[in-house]
CSV table of C-alpha atoms in Angstrom, one decimal:
chain,number,residue,atom,x,y,z
A,1,MET,CA,58.2,33.8,-4.8
A,2,LYS,CA,60.4,36.5,-3.3
A,3,LYS,CA,63.3,35.1,-5.3
A,4,LEU,CA,61.3,35.4,-8.5
A,5,LEU,CA,60.3,39.0,-7.7
A,6,ALA,CA,63.8,39.9,-6.9
A,7,THR,CA,65.1,38.4,-10.1
A,8,THR,CA,62.5,40.4,-12.1
A,9,ALA,CA,63.5,43.5,-10.4
A,10,VAL,CA,67.1,43.1,-11.3
A,11,VAL,CA,66.2,42.5,-14.9
A,12,VAL,CA,64.1,45.7,-15.0
A,13,MET,CA,66.8,47.8,-13.4
A,14,GLY,CA,69.5,46.2,-15.6
A,15,MET,CA,67.6,47.1,-18.9
A,16,ALA,CA,65.9,50.3,-17.8
A,17,GLY,CA,68.2,52.4,-20.0
A,18,ALA,CA,66.8,51.0,-23.3
A,19,ALA,CA,65.2,53.9,-25.1
A,20,SER,CA,63.5,54.4,-28.4
A,21,ALA,CA,65.1,52.3,-31.1
A,22,GLN,CA,63.5,53.6,-34.3
A,23,GLY,CA,64.9,52.0,-37.4
A,24,ILE,CA,66.5,49.1,-35.7
A,25,THR,CA,65.8,45.5,-36.9
A,26,ALA,CA,66.0,42.5,-34.7
A,27,CYS,CA,65.2,38.8,-35.3
A,28,LEU,CA,63.5,36.2,-33.2
A,29,ILE,CA,64.2,32.6,-34.1
A,30,THR,CA,62.4,29.9,-32.2
A,31,LYS,CA,62.2,26.2,-32.3
A,32,THR,CA,58.6,26.1,-33.5
A,33,ASP,CA,55.8,28.5,-33.8
A,34,THR,CA,53.2,26.2,-32.3
A,35,ASN,CA,54.4,25.4,-28.8
A,36,PRO,CA,52.6,27.8,-26.5
A,37,PHE,CA,55.9,28.7,-24.8
A,38,PHE,CA,57.4,30.0,-28.0
A,39,VAL,CA,54.0,31.7,-29.0
A,40,LYS,CA,54.2,33.7,-25.7
A,41,MET,CA,57.9,34.4,-26.3
A,42,LYS,CA,57.0,35.9,-29.7
A,43,GLU,CA,54.2,38.0,-28.2
A,44,GLY,CA,56.6,39.4,-25.6
A,45,ALA,CA,59.2,40.3,-28.3
A,46,GLU,CA,56.6,41.8,-30.6
A,47,ALA,CA,55.1,44.0,-27.8
A,48,LYS,CA,58.5,45.3,-26.7
A,49,ALA,CA,59.7,45.9,-30.2
A,50,ALA,CA,56.5,47.9,-31.0
A,51,GLU,CA,57.0,49.9,-27.8
A,52,LEU,CA,60.6,50.8,-28.8
A,53,GLY,CA,59.8,51.4,-32.4
A,54,MET,CA,61.9,48.5,-33.6
A,55,THR,CA,61.2,46.2,-36.5
A,56,LEU,CA,61.0,42.5,-35.5
A,57,LYS,CA,61.3,39.7,-37.9
A,58,SER,CA,60.2,36.3,-36.6
A,59,PHE,CA,61.3,32.8,-37.8
A,60,ALA,CA,60.7,29.3,-36.5
A,61,GLY,CA,61.6,25.7,-37.3
A,62,LYS,CA,59.0,23.5,-38.9
A,63,VAL,CA,59.2,21.2,-35.9
A,64,ASP,CA,61.3,21.1,-32.8
A,65,GLY,CA,64.7,19.9,-34.0
A,66,ASP,CA,64.6,21.7,-37.4
A,67,HIS,CA,68.2,22.9,-37.3
A,68,GLU,CA,68.5,23.7,-41.0
A,69,THR,CA,65.6,26.2,-41.0
A,70,GLN,CA,67.2,28.0,-38.0
A,71,VAL,CA,70.6,28.3,-39.8
A,72,ALA,CA,68.9,29.7,-42.9
A,73,ALA,CA,67.1,32.2,-40.7
A,74,ILE,CA,70.3,33.4,-39.1
A,75,GLU,CA,71.8,33.9,-42.6
A,76,THR,CA,68.7,35.9,-43.6
A,77,CYS,CA,69.0,38.1,-40.5
A,78,ILE,CA,72.6,38.9,-41.3
A,79,LEU,CA,71.8,39.9,-44.9
A,80,ASP,CA,68.9,42.0,-43.7
A,81,GLY,CA,71.2,44.0,-41.5
A,82,ALA,CA,69.6,43.0,-38.1
A,83,LYS,CA,71.3,44.5,-35.1
A,84,GLY,CA,70.5,41.5,-32.9
A,85,ILE,CA,69.1,38.0,-33.0
A,86,LEU,CA,67.1,36.3,-30.2
A,87,LEU,CA,67.6,32.5,-30.6
A,88,THR,CA,66.2,29.3,-29.1
A,89,ALA,CA,68.3,26.8,-30.8
A,90,SER,CA,67.2,23.3,-31.7
A,91,ASP,CA,70.8,22.0,-32.0
A,92,THR,CA,72.8,23.9,-29.4
A,93,SER,CA,76.2,22.8,-30.6
A,94,SER,CA,75.8,22.7,-34.4
A,95,ILE,CA,74.2,26.1,-34.5
A,96,THR,CA,77.3,27.8,-33.2
A,97,THR,CA,79.0,28.1,-36.6
A,98,ALA,CA,76.1,30.2,-37.9
A,99,VAL,CA,76.1,32.2,-34.6
A,100,LYS,CA,79.7,33.0,-35.0
A,101,GLN,CA,79.1,34.3,-38.6
A,102,ALA,CA,76.4,36.5,-37.2
A,103,ARG,CA,78.7,37.9,-34.3
A,104,ASP,CA,81.5,38.4,-36.8
A,105,ALA,CA,79.2,40.6,-38.8
A,106,GLY,CA,78.5,42.7,-35.7
A,107,VAL,CA,75.1,41.2,-34.8
A,108,LEU,CA,74.3,40.7,-31.1
A,109,VAL,CA,73.2,37.1,-30.5
A,110,ILE,CA,71.2,36.4,-27.4
A,111,ALA,CA,70.2,32.8,-26.6
A,112,LEU,CA,66.8,32.6,-25.0
A,113,ASP,CA,65.7,29.6,-22.8
A,114,THR,CA,68.3,27.2,-24.3
A,115,PRO,CA,72.0,27.9,-23.7
A,116,LEU,CA,74.3,27.2,-26.6
A,117,ASP,CA,77.1,24.6,-26.3
A,118,PRO,CA,79.4,26.2,-25.3
A,119,ILE,CA,77.3,28.8,-23.6
A,120,ASP,CA,79.7,31.6,-24.5
A,121,ALA,CA,79.1,31.0,-28.2
A,122,ALA,CA,76.4,33.6,-27.8
A,123,ASP,CA,76.9,37.1,-26.5
A,124,ALA,CA,74.4,36.5,-23.7
A,125,THR,CA,71.8,34.0,-22.5
A,126,PHE,CA,68.5,34.9,-21.0
A,127,ALA,CA,67.0,31.7,-19.5
A,128,THR,CA,65.4,29.8,-16.8
A,129,ASP,CA,67.9,28.0,-14.6
A,130,ASN,CA,66.8,24.7,-16.3
A,131,PHE,CA,68.9,22.5,-14.0
A,132,LEU,CA,67.0,24.0,-11.0
A,133,ALA,CA,63.7,23.6,-12.8
A,134,GLY,CA,64.3,19.9,-13.1
A,135,GLU,CA,65.7,19.6,-9.6
A,136,LEU,CA,62.6,21.2,-8.1
A,137,ILE,CA,60.3,18.6,-9.7
A,138,GLY,CA,62.7,15.8,-8.8
A,139,LYS,CA,62.7,16.8,-5.2
A,140,TRP,CA,59.0,17.2,-5.2
A,141,ALA,CA,58.4,13.6,-6.7
A,142,ALA,CA,60.9,12.1,-4.2
A,143,GLY,CA,59.2,13.9,-1.3
A,144,LYS,CA,55.7,12.9,-2.5
A,145,LEU,CA,56.7,9.1,-2.7
A,146,GLY,CA,58.6,9.2,0.6
A,147,ALA,CA,60.1,5.9,1.4
A,148,GLU,CA,58.7,4.4,-1.7
A,149,ALA,CA,61.0,6.6,-3.8
A,150,ALA,CA,63.6,3.7,-3.3
A,151,ASN,CA,61.3,1.4,-5.3
A,152,ALA,CA,60.3,3.9,-8.0
A,153,LYS,CA,59.9,3.0,-11.7
A,154,ILE,CA,60.8,6.1,-13.7
A,155,ALA,CA,60.0,7.0,-17.3
A,156,MET,CA,62.2,9.7,-18.7
A,157,LEU,CA,60.5,11.6,-21.5
A,158,ASP,CA,63.1,13.8,-23.0
A,159,LEU,CA,63.3,16.1,-26.0
A,160,ALA,CA,65.5,15.0,-28.9
A,161,VAL,CA,68.3,12.7,-29.9
A,162,SER,CA,70.6,15.7,-30.3
A,163,GLN,CA,70.2,16.4,-26.6
A,164,PRO,CA,70.1,20.2,-26.7
A,165,SER,CA,71.3,21.9,-23.5
A,166,VAL,CA,67.8,22.5,-22.1
A,167,ASP,CA,67.0,18.9,-22.6
A,168,VAL,CA,70.1,17.7,-20.7
A,169,LEU,CA,69.8,20.3,-17.9
A,170,ARG,CA,66.1,19.4,-17.0
A,171,ASP,CA,66.7,15.7,-17.2
A,172,GLN,CA,69.9,15.7,-15.1
A,173,GLY,CA,68.3,18.2,-12.6
A,174,PHE,CA,65.3,16.0,-12.1
A,175,LEU,CA,67.5,12.9,-11.5
A,176,GLN,CA,69.7,14.8,-9.0
A,177,GLY,CA,66.6,16.2,-7.2
A,178,PHE,CA,65.2,12.7,-7.0
A,179,GLY,CA,68.4,11.3,-5.5
A,180,ILE,CA,69.8,9.4,-8.4
A,181,ASP,CA,73.5,9.4,-9.2
A,182,LEU,CA,74.3,11.1,-12.5
A,183,GLY,CA,76.6,9.6,-15.1
A,184,ASP,CA,78.1,12.3,-17.4
A,185,PRO,CA,76.2,15.4,-16.3
A,186,ASN,CA,76.5,16.8,-19.9
A,187,LYS,CA,74.2,14.1,-21.4
A,188,TRP,CA,71.3,12.0,-20.5
A,189,GLY,CA,70.7,8.3,-20.7
A,190,ASP,CA,73.9,7.0,-19.2
A,191,GLU,CA,72.8,6.5,-15.6
A,192,THR,CA,72.8,3.0,-14.2
A,193,ASP,CA,70.2,3.3,-11.4
A,194,PRO,CA,67.8,0.4,-11.8
A,195,ARG,CA,64.8,2.7,-11.0
A,196,ILE,CA,65.1,4.3,-14.4
A,197,VAL,CA,63.0,2.2,-16.8
A,198,GLY,CA,64.4,4.1,-19.8
A,199,ASN,CA,64.6,7.3,-21.9
A,200,ASP,CA,62.5,8.2,-24.9
A,201,ILE,CA,62.1,11.3,-27.0
A,202,THR,CA,59.0,13.4,-27.5
A,203,SER,CA,59.9,16.3,-29.8
A,204,GLY,CA,58.3,18.4,-27.1
A,205,ASN,CA,54.8,17.8,-28.3
A,206,GLU,CA,51.7,15.9,-27.2
A,207,GLU,CA,51.8,13.1,-29.8
A,208,GLY,CA,55.5,12.6,-29.1
A,209,GLY,CA,54.8,12.3,-25.4
A,210,ARG,CA,52.0,9.7,-26.0
A,211,LYS,CA,54.3,7.6,-28.2
A,212,ALA,CA,57.2,7.8,-25.8
A,213,MET,CA,55.0,6.8,-23.0
A,214,GLU,CA,53.6,3.9,-24.9
A,215,ASN,CA,57.1,2.7,-25.7
A,216,LEU,CA,58.4,2.8,-22.1
A,217,LEU,CA,55.1,1.2,-20.8
A,218,ALA,CA,55.7,-1.7,-23.1
A,219,LYS,CA,59.2,-2.0,-21.5
A,220,ASP,CA,57.8,-1.9,-18.0
A,221,PRO,CA,54.1,-1.5,-17.3
A,222,SER,CA,54.7,-0.9,-13.7
A,223,ILE,CA,56.1,2.7,-14.2
A,224,ASN,CA,54.9,5.0,-11.5
A,225,VAL,CA,56.9,8.2,-12.0
A,226,VAL,CA,57.0,10.1,-15.3
A,227,TYR,CA,59.4,13.0,-16.0
A,228,THR,CA,58.5,15.0,-19.0
A,229,ILE,CA,60.7,17.7,-20.8
A,230,ASN,CA,57.6,20.0,-21.0
A,231,GLU,CA,53.8,20.2,-20.5
A,232,PRO,CA,52.7,19.2,-24.0
A,233,ALA,CA,54.7,16.0,-23.7
A,234,ALA,CA,53.1,15.5,-20.2
A,235,ALA,CA,49.7,15.8,-21.7
A,236,GLY,CA,50.5,13.0,-24.2
A,237,ALA,CA,52.0,10.8,-21.5
A,238,TYR,CA,48.7,11.2,-19.5
A,239,GLU,CA,46.7,10.1,-22.5
A,240,ALA,CA,48.8,7.0,-22.9
A,241,LEU,CA,48.4,6.2,-19.2
A,242,LYS,CA,44.6,6.9,-19.3
A,243,SER,CA,44.2,4.5,-22.3
A,244,ILE,CA,45.3,1.6,-20.0
A,245,GLY,CA,43.6,2.9,-16.8
A,246,ARG,CA,46.8,4.1,-15.1
A,247,GLU,CA,46.2,7.8,-15.0
A,248,LYS,CA,45.4,7.8,-11.2
A,249,ASP,CA,48.4,6.0,-9.8
A,250,VAL,CA,51.3,7.6,-11.7
A,251,LEU,CA,53.1,10.8,-10.8
A,252,ILE,CA,53.7,13.1,-13.8
A,253,VAL,CA,56.0,16.1,-13.4
A,254,SER,CA,57.0,18.7,-15.9
A,255,VAL,CA,58.5,22.1,-16.8
A,256,ASP,CA,56.9,25.1,-18.4
A,257,GLY,CA,54.1,26.7,-16.2
A,258,GLY,CA,51.9,27.6,-19.2
A,259,CYS,CA,48.2,28.2,-18.5
A,260,PRO,CA,47.2,24.8,-19.9
A,261,GLY,CA,49.8,23.1,-17.8
A,262,VAL,CA,48.9,24.9,-14.6
A,263,ALA,CA,45.2,23.9,-15.3
A,264,ASN,CA,46.5,20.3,-15.5
A,265,VAL,CA,48.1,20.7,-12.1
A,266,LYS,CA,44.7,21.9,-10.8
A,267,GLU,CA,43.0,18.9,-12.4
A,268,GLY,CA,45.5,16.4,-11.0
A,269,ILE,CA,46.9,15.4,-14.5
A,270,ILE,CA,50.3,16.9,-13.7
A,271,GLY,CA,51.5,16.6,-10.0
A,272,ALA,CA,54.0,19.5,-10.2
A,273,THR,CA,55.5,21.7,-12.8
A,274,SER,CA,58.3,24.3,-12.7
A,275,GLN,CA,57.1,27.5,-14.1
A,276,GLN,CA,59.3,29.7,-16.3
A,277,TYR,CA,58.6,33.1,-17.8
A,278,PRO,CA,59.1,33.4,-21.6
A,279,LEU,CA,57.6,36.7,-22.1
A,280,LEU,CA,60.1,38.2,-19.7
A,281,MET,CA,63.0,36.5,-21.6
A,282,ALA,CA,61.9,37.9,-24.9
A,283,SER,CA,61.0,41.4,-23.9
A,284,LYS,CA,64.3,41.9,-22.1
A,285,GLY,CA,66.1,40.4,-25.0
A,286,VAL,CA,64.6,43.0,-27.3
A,287,GLU,CA,65.6,45.8,-24.8
A,288,ALA,CA,69.2,44.4,-24.8
A,289,ILE,CA,69.4,44.6,-28.6
A,290,ALA,CA,68.2,48.3,-28.4
A,291,ALA,CA,70.9,49.1,-25.9
A,292,TRP,CA,73.6,47.3,-28.0
A,293,ALA,CA,72.5,49.2,-31.1
A,294,LYS,CA,72.6,52.5,-29.2
A,295,ASP,CA,76.0,52.3,-27.6
A,296,GLY,CA,77.5,48.8,-27.7
A,297,THR,CA,76.3,47.8,-24.3
A,298,LYS,CA,76.1,44.1,-23.6
A,299,PRO,CA,73.8,42.6,-21.0
A,300,ALA,CA,75.4,41.3,-17.7
A,301,ASN,CA,74.9,37.9,-16.3
A,302,THR,CA,73.1,37.2,-12.9
A,303,GLU,CA,75.7,37.2,-10.2
A,304,GLY,CA,77.3,33.8,-9.7
A,305,LYS,CA,75.9,32.4,-13.0
A,306,ASP,CA,77.0,32.3,-16.6
A,307,PHE,CA,73.6,33.5,-17.9
A,308,PHE,CA,70.8,35.9,-16.9
A,309,ASP,CA,68.4,34.0,-14.7
A,310,THR,CA,64.7,35.0,-15.5
A,311,GLY,CA,63.3,32.9,-12.6
A,312,VAL,CA,61.6,29.6,-11.9
A,313,THR,CA,58.8,28.6,-9.4
A,314,LEU,CA,57.4,25.2,-8.5
A,315,ILE,CA,53.6,24.9,-9.0
A,316,THR,CA,51.7,22.1,-7.1
A,317,ASP,CA,48.6,21.7,-5.2
A,318,SER,CA,50.2,18.9,-3.1
A,319,PRO,CA,53.2,20.6,-1.4
A,320,VAL,CA,56.0,18.6,0.3
A,321,ASP,CA,58.2,19.6,3.2
A,322,GLY,CA,61.4,21.2,2.2
A,323,VAL,CA,60.5,22.1,-1.4
A,324,GLU,CA,59.3,25.6,-1.8
A,325,SER,CA,56.2,25.9,-4.0
A,326,ILE,CA,53.1,27.9,-4.8
A,327,ASP,CA,49.6,26.5,-5.6
A,328,SER,CA,47.8,26.4,-9.0
A,329,ALA,CA,45.7,29.3,-8.1
A,330,LYS,CA,48.8,31.6,-7.7
A,331,GLY,CA,50.4,29.8,-10.7
A,332,THR,CA,47.4,30.8,-12.8
A,333,GLU,CA,48.0,34.4,-12.0
A,334,LEU,CA,51.5,34.1,-13.4
A,335,CYS,CA,51.0,31.7,-16.2
A,336,TRP,CA,51.1,32.3,-20.0
A,337,GLY,CA,49.7,30.8,-23.1
């Protein structure tokens, strides 16, 4: 928790110079407008924009993975004279062409949550350390199983076939935390460890999580560990397990830390989740655009990293030795959505 508070303090000090920004337009482009994570991100951006006197225009894909709508939104923001764009990209490599067009037009582009590929395609990235988020839940799951981790049967419920950076980082972090050798760390699905039953995609929503879980259970009904890209996918996986009476004997781990997810930790649906802070990402992103419009100042990265780290904390009511965490009661105080 001290690490989180320290990170937050650095953000506040680093952006404290953002003053009134009357007449400045900024854009927020998220993957969807239904996922609670992006809903909270929008709330944070809107509140900070109102505080600074900025105009914020918000756009979102129809579903997670809707790349074309995001490209069209970037083009609209350029034509509207936006000073900055906050972007959570669905396709982190293909979007870079549109991002370059924006930057060439003098627009500051900040990636939120999901780094672009390459990361320096954006002017800056404000994000959770997604690899660490995955690593924390991987270490927790391995510690919870103890010696039985050697015999685990793991279902990997990822995001999308395009494998955006956030998808890869969380997946690979989980596997490394669990003690599984990675293949190419820049993609998921090429590991050869027999404990991995398989990978399936969820589109980051509950229905996708349910279908992916059903698919992998059909492949191996003895699955006892489920990694999920986010908490909506985890909720769907739980429903699939419940339908066959297996909800009590399978560990589900996830990433997000939204209030519904933390409640699921408290209820024992999710064993552990890594909590991230979307409101902080968005509000500080808006401040960064105001600073850029004022005098051309760009935000600095966290020391030793190629992005600005907005913090991550493991939430569980069943702590394991060697993995720092807080319980669901404290997680509820910090949650969002």
